[in-house]
Amino acid sequence: MDLTYTDEEREFRARLRDWLGKTLPELPAKPSPDDWPGRRAYDAGWQRRLYDAGYAGLHWPVDAGGRGATPTQHLIFLEETERAGAPYVGANFVGLLHAGPTIAAEGTAAQRARWLPPVLRGDEVWCQGFSEPEAGSDLAALRTRAVRDGDDYVITGSKIWTSHAEVADWCELLVRTEPVSEAVPKHRGISWLAMPMDAPGVTVRPLRTLAGSAEFAQVFLDEVRVPVANRVGEENDGWRVTMVTLSFERGTAFVGEVVACRRTLGGLARAAKANGRWDDPVLRRRLGRLYGEFGALWRLTQWNVSEAQASGGVPGVGGSVFKLAYSHARQELYDAAAQVLGADSLALDGEWMLDRLSSLSYTIAAGTSQIQRNIVAERILGLPKGR
Amino acid sequence: MRAVDFRLTQEQGDLRAGVRDLLAGRYGREALRASVEAGGALDRGLWRELGAAGFFALRLPEAAGGVGLGMPEAVLVFEEAGRALLPGPLVATHLAAGVVAGAAEGAAVVTAFDLGGALVTHLGEADAVLGAPSLPAGEPVPSADPLTPLHRVASPPAAAQAAAYRDEGALLTAALQVGSALRTVELAVRHGGEREQFGQPIGAFQAVKHLCAQMLVRAEVARTALYAAAVTADAGEAAGAKLLADEAAVRNARDCLQVHGGMGFTWEADVHLHLKRAWVRAEQWRRAEEAQELLAAELASAAT
């Protein structure tokens, strides 16, 4: 156990902090949440600045266009950008955190050269076409069908909960290339494709979340032609390729947010002092407990990262333990916020209620808590699978 | 290359394995149940063996006859003691090494006023009370935990007597709690894999699986907080570790009891021993409210 930083890491942190101090004041004003083209342009502009300064794809391997930084340097990057109040990845989330790492790990040299540089520069936005109306937690039950026709797949079906679909250039799409049969279990006949969102036959219908905004969409696919060359990994091997993506998602995607939650907690303490509720010992202790819990969650991210560093970079099932604890703690944080603010939390002109509403998705998205508990129980604890 | 790294060093891993082996051989299930039947009387021979193995002198400098290791190693050792439900005032005697004669070697049993009131653990067998000039008189009181005898002293001392040892005492107690929390996960998983109902192991039912998964989450978050606090020696992190470890130990024992069904409610199963000891430790050195207040104060000062 060693929680100190090397000289090299400290220097990296200092240079980054310096760059953030100079760069953040130059950023344009944030667009409104409903202005999707504006949000895309804003997120692309931030990514371009990161790219030009050498911070894009920091922890990606060098042969994928990344900087080959250690997981610890990546952690420092996430910690410092969050601390400085830098923009989130936003519309670039899928490209930088799901599709990109998958292509880097599983794609051919030509596929990496085609798709990774535009992601790193912020030029191309990706969305994720995994879930379907009839395939949520049981993702392998997906039905969207891809039939080979010459050098193309012809795809018909629909995808749901697709974030950023309206502004995306590409979709990482899971399709069924082999029908389920007695010889082919459901997770065998799946392939992973890169689908251009402007292909004929793609229709995007925005879905309104309970927060009132259109954060995701249903995507209808009607005989969409996608070149076979856009398949990453072997035909029918898409389930394994996807698991690489999902483990990335659970392993590191929430690191910056833990730091953000600690900052949010500081804001809550200030609000409670200002409105006098800090004097309520029950509320004060509730906030104290959350401060301790988020401190531990920050250490748990460090632990996961140091394990990943030791095992060659692919985050493991420990991500499920983290996601279970974090998603619950985040909801608890915003419940506590409502207790601090009382009736004031009901007004939508502040950020609190929107954040509280969005926190409700955390125990559902990227694998529900129930699915995470199955993973922990079966893969870590070794309990038997049910019949 | 040095970097932020939670993995144990080879030496730390060896130390933990060594203590686990020692306790498995010397304080296995039969010994545990024998001490329950003996009313919680301490085994002085075992106490000396612990002393000889460096349990109490672990953090004393080598020049003072100690092992010369630090808090990260101590929490690993105490975690093992918590797993094994090893009885006795382990934390107080460890803190007394180099302060009270005989403590480092395990020749003396040292308790402390760590419950914050008139009750003192293991006073009947103690040679000294940490920070107290003399051994106070006390009346024996029946104890909820069969392995933690209690005495009530007539005039409780000022809280200051144990205060100097409070941060370290809380952290080492958190280590005992984490060990217990991890052990009850194992007990629940083992029972869930063995016990069959409706034609399959009950651990194949999601209702049971999810209890077990949540137990592991609690234990791992607490363990992370514990190790981090042991390395940084930060008072806030130590308070967080105690708070989370208390919750993990108590709630895991409760869930373990639930997974065990009717067996969990028996004297024969070990689950109640974990639960009762976890209740005792949750009251020792730093209670939940105190830890929460300390953390709230840190939050407030960080937020201004």
XYZ file of C-alpha atoms in Angstrom, chain B residues 100-280:
181
model
C 2.475 -0.393 30.349
C 5.071 -2.951 31.466
C 4.393 -6.403 30.062
C 1.879 -5.277 27.436
C 4.260 -5.633 24.487
C 5.119 -9.227 25.419
C 1.541 -10.254 26.165
C 2.436 -10.738 29.829
C -0.064 -8.049 30.831
C -3.712 -7.636 29.869
C -4.551 -3.960 29.461
C -8.052 -2.620 28.967
C -9.250 0.951 28.442
C -12.151 3.286 29.211
C -13.071 3.074 25.550
C -16.856 2.736 25.987
C -17.137 6.329 27.102
C -19.202 5.566 30.224
C -19.152 3.461 33.373
C -18.793 0.098 31.616
C -15.342 -1.380 31.066
C -14.541 -4.542 29.106
C -12.376 -7.333 30.543
C -11.731 -5.425 33.776
C -11.838 -8.597 35.859
C -8.768 -9.975 34.142
C -6.962 -6.724 33.414
C -3.599 -5.850 34.935
C -3.998 -2.193 34.011
C -6.310 0.319 32.398
C -4.740 2.404 29.654
C -4.108 5.964 30.865
C -5.398 5.244 34.397
C -3.058 5.539 37.405
C -4.484 2.452 39.079
C -6.887 -0.384 38.492
C -10.384 0.830 39.447
C -12.841 -1.338 41.346
C -15.898 -2.469 39.489
C -18.920 -4.727 39.767
C -19.363 -7.474 37.154
C -22.368 -6.936 34.877
C -23.884 -9.622 32.637
C -22.745 -8.913 29.085
C -24.681 -9.206 25.820
C -21.544 -10.518 24.114
C -20.485 -13.818 25.730
C -16.847 -13.097 24.806
C -16.732 -9.553 26.207
C -17.173 -9.572 30.014
C -18.267 -6.208 31.400
C -17.722 -4.401 34.699
C -19.383 -1.233 35.906
C -17.062 1.143 37.734
C -18.375 3.367 40.489
C -16.873 6.621 39.307
C -16.261 6.767 35.557
C -13.061 8.640 34.707
C -12.846 11.855 32.748
C -13.098 11.190 29.008
C -9.607 12.639 28.608
C -7.934 9.497 29.914
C -8.385 7.536 26.711
C -8.485 10.561 24.404
C -4.827 10.436 23.423
C -5.338 6.965 22.019
C -8.660 7.661 20.387
C -7.748 8.009 16.696
C -5.539 4.938 16.709
C -7.938 2.983 18.894
C -10.812 3.760 16.535
C -8.801 2.743 13.499
C -7.627 -0.573 14.962
C -11.188 -1.282 16.099
C -12.357 -0.508 12.558
C -9.899 -3.160 11.373
C -11.510 -5.735 13.693
C -14.918 -4.737 12.321
C -13.774 -5.066 8.704
C -12.419 -8.545 9.428
C -15.743 -9.546 10.951
C -17.686 -8.007 8.035
C -15.621 -9.972 5.504
C -15.989 -13.156 7.535
C -19.784 -12.909 7.716
C -19.884 -12.551 3.916
C -18.005 -15.857 3.702
C -20.311 -17.524 6.223
C -23.403 -16.338 4.358
C -22.037 -17.431 0.985
C -21.048 -20.826 2.358
C -24.483 -21.400 3.877
C -26.182 -20.129 0.720
C -24.243 -22.648 -1.349
C -24.949 -25.596 0.973
C -28.486 -25.185 2.227
C -31.072 -26.452 -0.259
C -34.744 -25.540 -0.407
C -37.220 -25.816 -3.269
C -34.754 -28.193 -4.913
C -31.783 -25.846 -5.209
C -29.194 -24.087 -3.055
C -30.841 -21.019 -1.505
C -27.873 -18.972 -2.780
C -29.218 -19.490 -6.302
C -32.242 -17.339 -5.408
C -31.742 -13.682 -6.213
C -33.315 -12.614 -2.926
C -30.434 -14.325 -1.111
C -27.813 -13.475 -3.734
C -28.561 -9.783 -3.490
C -28.220 -9.779 0.296
C -24.787 -11.385 -0.099
C -23.706 -8.993 -2.856
C -24.668 -5.982 -0.768
C -22.706 -7.428 2.169
C -19.588 -7.564 0.012
C -20.116 -3.990 -1.197
C -20.316 -2.747 2.423
C -17.269 -4.719 3.492
C -15.151 -3.614 0.517
C -16.009 0.066 0.844
C -15.144 -0.094 4.553
C -11.926 -1.993 3.875
C -10.876 0.637 1.349
C -11.527 3.425 3.851
C -9.587 1.478 6.493
C -6.478 0.892 4.386
C -6.440 4.479 3.138
C -6.733 5.838 6.684
C -3.984 3.509 7.890
C -1.642 4.898 5.227
C -2.536 8.591 5.484
C -3.060 8.780 9.280
C -5.670 11.453 8.507
C -8.137 11.969 11.380
C -11.102 12.447 9.055
C -10.308 9.333 7.084
C -9.918 7.377 10.336
C -13.336 8.588 11.504
C -14.843 7.624 8.147
C -13.227 4.202 8.375
C -14.655 3.579 11.859
C -18.115 4.723 10.806
C -18.229 2.601 7.658
C -16.611 -0.413 9.345
C -19.119 -0.310 12.218
C -21.987 -0.221 9.753
C -20.485 -3.006 7.645
C -19.841 -5.300 10.619
C -23.253 -4.797 12.229
C -25.332 -4.881 9.067
C -23.400 -7.779 7.556
C -23.895 -9.819 10.719
C -27.613 -9.027 10.541
C -27.824 -10.088 6.887
C -25.719 -13.184 7.584
C -28.189 -14.095 10.322
C -31.066 -13.639 7.879
C -29.405 -15.844 5.246
C -28.965 -18.553 7.898
C -32.694 -18.594 8.634
C -33.656 -20.465 11.805
C -30.072 -21.626 12.298
C -29.024 -17.983 12.452
C -31.172 -17.497 15.561
C -29.472 -20.329 17.455
C -26.706 -20.177 20.050
C -24.900 -22.897 18.114
C -24.288 -20.826 14.978
C -21.413 -18.318 15.202
C -23.420 -15.518 13.593
C -24.645 -14.060 16.896
C -21.062 -13.885 18.150
C -20.135 -11.659 15.194
C -23.214 -9.496 15.690
C -22.767 -9.010 19.432
C -19.055 -8.248 19.136
C -19.801 -5.804 16.311
C -22.275 -4.053 18.630
C -19.584 -3.798 21.328
